[in-house]
XYZ file of C-alpha atoms in Angstrom:
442
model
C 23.777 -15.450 -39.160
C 24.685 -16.707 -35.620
C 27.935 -15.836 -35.765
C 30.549 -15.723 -33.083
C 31.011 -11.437 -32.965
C 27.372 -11.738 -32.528
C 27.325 -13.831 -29.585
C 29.729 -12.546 -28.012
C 27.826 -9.136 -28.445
C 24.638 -10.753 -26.829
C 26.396 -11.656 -23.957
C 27.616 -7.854 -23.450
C 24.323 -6.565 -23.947
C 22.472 -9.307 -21.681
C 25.332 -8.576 -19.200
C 26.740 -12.169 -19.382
C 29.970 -13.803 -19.217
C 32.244 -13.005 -22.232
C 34.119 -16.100 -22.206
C 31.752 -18.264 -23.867
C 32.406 -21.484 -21.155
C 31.468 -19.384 -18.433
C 27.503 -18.983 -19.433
C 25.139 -21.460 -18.611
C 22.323 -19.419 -20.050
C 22.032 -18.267 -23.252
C 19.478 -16.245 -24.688
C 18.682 -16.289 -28.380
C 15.141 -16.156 -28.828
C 13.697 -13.417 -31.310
C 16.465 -12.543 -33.297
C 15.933 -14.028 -36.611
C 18.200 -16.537 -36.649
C 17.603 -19.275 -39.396
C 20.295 -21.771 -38.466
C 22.085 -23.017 -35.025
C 25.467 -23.055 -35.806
C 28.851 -21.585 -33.572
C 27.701 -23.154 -30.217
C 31.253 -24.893 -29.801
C 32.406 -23.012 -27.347
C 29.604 -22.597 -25.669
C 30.597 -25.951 -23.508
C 28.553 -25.164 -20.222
C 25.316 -23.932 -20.988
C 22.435 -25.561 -19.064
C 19.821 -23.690 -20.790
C 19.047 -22.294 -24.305
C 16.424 -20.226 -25.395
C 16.114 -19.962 -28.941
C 12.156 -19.987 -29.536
C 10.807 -17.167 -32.212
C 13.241 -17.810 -34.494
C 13.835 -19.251 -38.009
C 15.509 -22.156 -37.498
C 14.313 -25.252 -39.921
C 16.606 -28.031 -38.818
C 18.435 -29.150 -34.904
C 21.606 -29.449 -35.582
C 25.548 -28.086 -34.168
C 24.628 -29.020 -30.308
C 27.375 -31.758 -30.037
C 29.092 -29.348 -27.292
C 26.059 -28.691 -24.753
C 26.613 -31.806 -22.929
C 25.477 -29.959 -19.602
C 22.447 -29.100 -21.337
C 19.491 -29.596 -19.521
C 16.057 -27.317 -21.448
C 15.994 -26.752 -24.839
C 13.494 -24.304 -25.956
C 12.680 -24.543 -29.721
C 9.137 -23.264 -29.622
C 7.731 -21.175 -32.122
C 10.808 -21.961 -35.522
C 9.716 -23.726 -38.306
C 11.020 -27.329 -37.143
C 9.990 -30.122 -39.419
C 11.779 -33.170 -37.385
C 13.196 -34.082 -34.371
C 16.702 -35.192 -34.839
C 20.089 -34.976 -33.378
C 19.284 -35.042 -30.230
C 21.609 -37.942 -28.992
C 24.406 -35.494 -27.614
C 22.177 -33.881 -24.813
C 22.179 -37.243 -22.553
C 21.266 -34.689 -19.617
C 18.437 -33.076 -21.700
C 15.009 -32.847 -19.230
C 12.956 -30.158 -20.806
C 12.245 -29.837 -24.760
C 9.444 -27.961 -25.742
C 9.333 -27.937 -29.782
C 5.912 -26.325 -29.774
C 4.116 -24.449 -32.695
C 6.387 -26.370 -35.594
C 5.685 -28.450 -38.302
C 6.377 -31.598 -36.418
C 4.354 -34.597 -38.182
C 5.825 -37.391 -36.101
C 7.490 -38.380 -32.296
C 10.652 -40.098 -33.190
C 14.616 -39.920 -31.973
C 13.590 -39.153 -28.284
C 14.680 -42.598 -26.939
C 17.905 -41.577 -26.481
C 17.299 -39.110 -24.194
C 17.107 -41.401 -21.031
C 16.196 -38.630 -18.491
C 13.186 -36.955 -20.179
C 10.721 -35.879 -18.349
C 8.909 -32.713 -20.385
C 7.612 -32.863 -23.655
C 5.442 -30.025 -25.316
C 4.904 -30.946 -28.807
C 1.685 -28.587 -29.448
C 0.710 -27.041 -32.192
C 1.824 -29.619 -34.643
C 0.758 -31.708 -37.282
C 0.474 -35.006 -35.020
C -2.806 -37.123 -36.816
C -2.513 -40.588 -36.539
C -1.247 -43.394 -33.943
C 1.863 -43.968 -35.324
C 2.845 -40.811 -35.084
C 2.923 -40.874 -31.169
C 3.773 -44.614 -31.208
C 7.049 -43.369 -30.441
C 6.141 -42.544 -26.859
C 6.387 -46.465 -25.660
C 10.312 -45.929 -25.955
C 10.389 -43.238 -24.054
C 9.409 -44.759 -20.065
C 10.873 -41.466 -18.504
C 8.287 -39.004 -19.090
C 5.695 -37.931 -16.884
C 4.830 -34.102 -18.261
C 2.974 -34.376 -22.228
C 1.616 -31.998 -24.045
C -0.199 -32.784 -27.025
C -2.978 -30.275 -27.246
C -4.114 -28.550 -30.313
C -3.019 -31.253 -32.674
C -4.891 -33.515 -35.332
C -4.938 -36.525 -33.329
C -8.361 -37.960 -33.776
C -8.170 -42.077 -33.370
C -9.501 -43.242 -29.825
C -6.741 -46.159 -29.960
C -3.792 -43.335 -29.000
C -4.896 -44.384 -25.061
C -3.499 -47.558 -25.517
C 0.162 -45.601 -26.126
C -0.332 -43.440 -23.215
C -1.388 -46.430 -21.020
C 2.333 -48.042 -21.260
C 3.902 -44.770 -20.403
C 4.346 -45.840 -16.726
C 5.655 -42.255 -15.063
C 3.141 -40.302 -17.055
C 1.468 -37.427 -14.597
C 0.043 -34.810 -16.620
C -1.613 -35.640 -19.929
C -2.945 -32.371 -22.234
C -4.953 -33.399 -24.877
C -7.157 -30.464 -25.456
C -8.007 -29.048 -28.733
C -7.599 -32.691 -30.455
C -10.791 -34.396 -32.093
C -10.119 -37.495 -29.984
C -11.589 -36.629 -26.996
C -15.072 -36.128 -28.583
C -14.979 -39.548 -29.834
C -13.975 -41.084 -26.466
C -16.763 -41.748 -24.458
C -16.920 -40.379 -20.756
C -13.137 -39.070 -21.439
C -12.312 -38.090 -18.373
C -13.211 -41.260 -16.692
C -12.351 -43.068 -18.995
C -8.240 -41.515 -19.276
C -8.213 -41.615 -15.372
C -9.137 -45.281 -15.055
C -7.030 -46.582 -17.594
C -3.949 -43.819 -16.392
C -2.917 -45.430 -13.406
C -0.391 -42.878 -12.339
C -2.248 -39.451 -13.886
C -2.462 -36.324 -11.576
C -3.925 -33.892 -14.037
C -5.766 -34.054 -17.226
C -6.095 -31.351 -19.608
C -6.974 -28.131 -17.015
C -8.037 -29.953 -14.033
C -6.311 -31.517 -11.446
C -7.380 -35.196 -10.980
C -8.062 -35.544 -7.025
C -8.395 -38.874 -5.434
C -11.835 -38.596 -5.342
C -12.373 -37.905 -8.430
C -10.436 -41.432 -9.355
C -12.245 -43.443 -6.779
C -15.405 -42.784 -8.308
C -13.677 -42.889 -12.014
C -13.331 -46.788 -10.410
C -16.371 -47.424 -9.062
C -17.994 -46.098 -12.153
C -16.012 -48.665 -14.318
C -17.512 -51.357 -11.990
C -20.531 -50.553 -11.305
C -21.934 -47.849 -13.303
C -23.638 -45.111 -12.239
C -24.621 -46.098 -9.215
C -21.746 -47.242 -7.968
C -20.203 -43.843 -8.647
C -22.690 -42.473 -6.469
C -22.724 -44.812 -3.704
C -19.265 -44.117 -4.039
C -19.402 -39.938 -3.929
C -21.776 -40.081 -1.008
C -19.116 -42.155 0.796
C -16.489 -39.105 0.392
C -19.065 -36.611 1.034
C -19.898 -37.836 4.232
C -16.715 -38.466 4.951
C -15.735 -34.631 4.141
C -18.337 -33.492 6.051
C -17.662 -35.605 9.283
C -13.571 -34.400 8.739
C -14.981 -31.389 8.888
C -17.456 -31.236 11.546
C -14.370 -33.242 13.775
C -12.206 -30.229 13.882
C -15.263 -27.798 13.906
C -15.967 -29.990 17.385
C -12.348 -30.277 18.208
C -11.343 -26.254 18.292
C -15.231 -25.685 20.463
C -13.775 -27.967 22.709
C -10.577 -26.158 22.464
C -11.938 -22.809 23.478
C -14.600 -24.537 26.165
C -11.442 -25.846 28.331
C -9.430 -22.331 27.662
C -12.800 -20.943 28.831
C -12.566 -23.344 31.747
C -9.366 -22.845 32.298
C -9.759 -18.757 32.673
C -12.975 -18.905 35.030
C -11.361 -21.408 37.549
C -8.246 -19.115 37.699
C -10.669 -15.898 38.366
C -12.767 -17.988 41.053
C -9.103 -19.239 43.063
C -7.882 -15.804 43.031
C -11.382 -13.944 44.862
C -11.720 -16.892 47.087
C -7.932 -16.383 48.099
C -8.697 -12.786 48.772
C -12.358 -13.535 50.609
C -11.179 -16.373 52.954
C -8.750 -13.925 54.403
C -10.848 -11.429 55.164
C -13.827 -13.862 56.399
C -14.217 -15.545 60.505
C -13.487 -19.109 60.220
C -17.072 -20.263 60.541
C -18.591 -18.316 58.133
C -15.704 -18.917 55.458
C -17.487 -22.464 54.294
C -20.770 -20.326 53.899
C -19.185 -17.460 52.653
C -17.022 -19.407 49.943
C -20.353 -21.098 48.660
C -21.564 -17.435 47.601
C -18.785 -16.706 45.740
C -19.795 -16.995 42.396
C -23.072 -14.979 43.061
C -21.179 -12.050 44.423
C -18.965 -12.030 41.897
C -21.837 -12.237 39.343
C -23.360 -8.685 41.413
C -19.679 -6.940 41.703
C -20.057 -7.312 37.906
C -23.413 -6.514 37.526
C -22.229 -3.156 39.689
C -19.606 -2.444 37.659
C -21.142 -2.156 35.002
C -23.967 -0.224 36.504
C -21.280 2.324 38.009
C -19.381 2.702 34.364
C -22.604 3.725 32.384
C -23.882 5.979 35.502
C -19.969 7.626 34.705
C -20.793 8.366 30.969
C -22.469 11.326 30.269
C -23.970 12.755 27.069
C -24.063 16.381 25.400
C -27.605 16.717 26.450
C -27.168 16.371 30.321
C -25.247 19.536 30.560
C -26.162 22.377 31.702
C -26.115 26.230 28.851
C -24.171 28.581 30.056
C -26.613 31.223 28.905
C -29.235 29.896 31.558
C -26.636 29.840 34.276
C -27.361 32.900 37.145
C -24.345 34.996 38.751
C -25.589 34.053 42.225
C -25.760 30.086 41.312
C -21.593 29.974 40.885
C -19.946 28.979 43.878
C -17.876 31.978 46.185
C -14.740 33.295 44.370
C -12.798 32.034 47.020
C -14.054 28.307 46.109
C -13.212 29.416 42.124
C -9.340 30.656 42.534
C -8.376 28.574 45.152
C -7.263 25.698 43.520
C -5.942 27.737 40.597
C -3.770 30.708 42.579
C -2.477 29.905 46.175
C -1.239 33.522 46.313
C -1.135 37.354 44.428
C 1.169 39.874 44.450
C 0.472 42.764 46.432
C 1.311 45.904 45.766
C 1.797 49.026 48.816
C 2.767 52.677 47.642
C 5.256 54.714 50.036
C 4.869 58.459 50.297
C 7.383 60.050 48.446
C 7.920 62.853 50.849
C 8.813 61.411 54.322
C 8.736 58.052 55.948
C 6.883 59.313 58.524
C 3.516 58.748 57.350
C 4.238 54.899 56.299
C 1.286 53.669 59.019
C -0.963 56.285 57.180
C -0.405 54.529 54.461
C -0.141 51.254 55.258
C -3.848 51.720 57.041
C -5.061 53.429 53.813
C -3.736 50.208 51.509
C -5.110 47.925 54.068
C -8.670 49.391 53.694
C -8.138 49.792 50.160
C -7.654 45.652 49.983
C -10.675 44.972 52.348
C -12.879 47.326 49.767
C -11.094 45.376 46.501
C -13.406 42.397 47.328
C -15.731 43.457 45.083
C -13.756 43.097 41.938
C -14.479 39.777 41.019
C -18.118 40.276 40.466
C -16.515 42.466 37.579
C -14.286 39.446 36.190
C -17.458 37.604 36.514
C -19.811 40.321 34.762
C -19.027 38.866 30.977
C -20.880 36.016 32.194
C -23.909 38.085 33.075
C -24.865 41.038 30.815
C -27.428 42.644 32.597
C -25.519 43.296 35.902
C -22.575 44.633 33.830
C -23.177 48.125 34.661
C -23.919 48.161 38.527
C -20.804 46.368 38.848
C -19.135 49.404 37.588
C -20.723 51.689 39.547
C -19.292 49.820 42.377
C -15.657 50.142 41.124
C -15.443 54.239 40.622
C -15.239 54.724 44.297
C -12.574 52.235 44.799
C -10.858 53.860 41.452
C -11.044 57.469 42.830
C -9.074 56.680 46.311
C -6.204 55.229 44.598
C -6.110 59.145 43.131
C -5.434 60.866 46.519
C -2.599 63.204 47.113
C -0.573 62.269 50.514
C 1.629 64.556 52.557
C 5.235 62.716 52.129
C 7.235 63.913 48.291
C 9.019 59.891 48.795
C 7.654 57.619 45.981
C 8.215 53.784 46.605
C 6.943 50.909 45.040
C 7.323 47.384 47.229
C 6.035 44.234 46.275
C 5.536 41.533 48.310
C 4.264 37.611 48.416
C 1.249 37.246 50.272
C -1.767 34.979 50.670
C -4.880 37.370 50.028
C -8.063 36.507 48.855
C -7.360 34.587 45.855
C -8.997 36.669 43.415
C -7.473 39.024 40.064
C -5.466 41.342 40.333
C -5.974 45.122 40.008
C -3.088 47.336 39.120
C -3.567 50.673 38.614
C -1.323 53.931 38.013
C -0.592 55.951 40.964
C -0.141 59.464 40.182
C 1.059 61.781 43.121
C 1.772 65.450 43.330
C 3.681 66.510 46.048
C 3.739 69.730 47.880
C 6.832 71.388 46.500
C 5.243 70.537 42.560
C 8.507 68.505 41.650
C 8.141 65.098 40.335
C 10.921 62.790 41.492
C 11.883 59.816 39.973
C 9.544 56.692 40.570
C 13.093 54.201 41.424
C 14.953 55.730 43.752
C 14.747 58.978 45.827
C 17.542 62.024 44.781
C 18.614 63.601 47.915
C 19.455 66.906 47.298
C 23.042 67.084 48.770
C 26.010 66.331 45.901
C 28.305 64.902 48.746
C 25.493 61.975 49.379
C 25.991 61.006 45.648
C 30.385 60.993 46.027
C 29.452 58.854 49.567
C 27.213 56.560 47.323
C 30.089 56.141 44.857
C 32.942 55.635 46.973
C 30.720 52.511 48.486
């Protein structure tokens, strides 16, 4: 039973208002119930669902004057009846009943959708209701019994009528040419059944009920070359579009390099010169483009690195100089006096002129076979850095200077001075104790 602890429990569940005036939706539909009753204070509903139900009669809607769709589909209706409170009632669909006839709809002045299918509509007078009703212009009648041809002459004094179903009814097998037929004598019809109803389609629906076939075709041909002349218009209208941006573009492009030309050209030879424009510009292209594939190179062109020679690369000082501007260089002091600095100094200086040779080592991974005599090359410039000089002092200094831009060698200098005491590599121990109680008073 619809009663009112089960409304009010719908409207919790559906998250809806629980004062009843407060909805104006309501859903019922597929909960079983077999009779409409308890609606009373349901004063401001503007829509009710209540299809896939039980419901046998309409009835207990006095309160929904606000309502505007009604949704009775799929109950076991026999009748349409009190109706006559819902004076603002424009959608009723009473689909899949047992409907047998159209009546007690005139009352309902604003009407505009009716879907009565799947009923037991048969004869004319059961739709003959339809002439009262002026306001609609959405019907549904498919999948009835209706089978008498004379049912047009109802629909023809509908005057708003728009969409017309009549599918799955015998009568449109016993109307001949149906379609041309219903659009001819439905002045005001937009779509029949599942097509629209374009106004080509009713212009030739006319000239077919004047003339015939031929007519109809005279008349098709008509809109057909008319279609294809709308067409071919803007086809021709957006070419013409692009042909003055086109235009447009290249007249821009020719003011701007005669702007630049005439300033650069005598005044005689501008008139001449300006003629040739567009040809030069044509070859500065043509250049261009010449210049930009030249540019592009492919995988092929280069060269293997396995086929490249030592003696082909360019001088090491052609290599490094872009990469290192400078390398550290590194000068060992005697360790046993100061007095032999210019010894040593000379000695580091040729020991830097005979370093030269050590980038045809960094270069030897590129060349295999040359790997070895390279080496032989480096042991006498290894064995002098092994030499024992007169002075105990050991001093490293290292200085920023532009050399031959080339890799550094650093090697380990070992000395042995004369007294066979190794000293400490930072700073020299003097062998006084007072020096050290000077050093930390300062």
């Amino acid at each position: 039973r619809m009663t009112k602890k089960i409304l009010l429990d719908i409207c919790k569940q559906q998250k809806l208002y629980w004062t009843p005036y407060l909805n104006d939706t309501l859903y019922l539909h597929y909960k079983g119930f077999d009779r409409l009753e308890n609606l009373e204070e349901y004063t401001g509903l503007k829509c009710l669902w209540l299809q896939c139900n039980g419901l046998r009669k309409i009835e207990n809607l006095e309160a929904q004057t606000e309502l505007r769709s009604l949704y009775l589909q799929l109950n076991l209706i026999e009748k349409i009846e009190n109706l006559e409170p819902l004076q603002k009632l424009d959608s009723l669909n009473i689909s899949n009943n047992y409907i047998r006839t159209i009546e007690n709809l005139s009352c309902l002045k604003v009407l505009q959708t009716l879907q009565i299918a799947h009923n037991k509509l048969r004869t004319v007078e059961d739709i003959q209701h339809l002439q009262e009703c002026p306001s609609i212009s959405v019907l549904d009648l498919s999948h009835n019994n209706l089978s008498d041809p004379s049912i047009v002459a109802v629909l023809e004094t509908m005057p708003n009528l728009h969409v017309l179903n009549l599918m799955g009814n015998e009568v449109i097998k016993k109307i001949a040419n149906y379609r041309k037929t219903l659009i001819v004598r439905l002045k005001q019809l937009t779509y029949l059944d599942d097509r629209p109803v374009f106004p080509k389609d009713r212009a030739c629906a006319e000239a077919w009920a004047v003339g015939g076939l031929e007519a109809e075709k005279a008349e098709r041909e008509k809109w057909e070359t008319r279609e294809r002349k709308r067409i071919q218009d803007s086809i021709d209208a957006l070419a013409a579009i692009r042909q003055r941006a086109e235009e447009k573009r290249r007249q821009k492009c020719m003011e701007g390099v005669a702007t630049d030309t005439l300033e650069d050209l005598p005044g005689q030879e501008a008139a001449t010169d300006q003629a040739m424009l567009p040809e030069r510009d044509e070859c500065a292209e043509i250049e261009q483009f010449k210049l930009e594939t030249l540019e592009k190179l492919s995988l092929d062109e280069l060269p293997d690195l396995e086929d490249v020679v030592v003696s082909e690369f360019p001088p090491e000082e052609e290599i490094f100089v872009q990469k290192q501007d400078y390398h550290p260089k590194i000068e060992i002091i005697s360790e046993v006096t100061n007095d032999s600095n210019s010894a040593l100094e000379e000695n580091n200086k040729s020991m830097l002129e005979n370093s030269v040779e050590v980038p045809t080592a960094i270069f030897s991974s590129v060349c295999q076979n040359r790997k070895e005599h390279e080496k032989e090359h480096l042991r006498p410039l290894l064995k002098s850095f092994f030499t024992q000089p007169d002075n105990s002092e050991r001093h490293l200094e290292i200085k920023d200077k532009k050399v031959v831009p080339l890799k550094p060698l650093i090697q380990e200098v070992i000395t042995e001075p004369k007294d066979d005491l190794l000293l400490s590599p930072v700073c020299p121990q003097p062998d006084d104790p007072s020096s050290w109680e000077e050093d930390g008073k300062l």
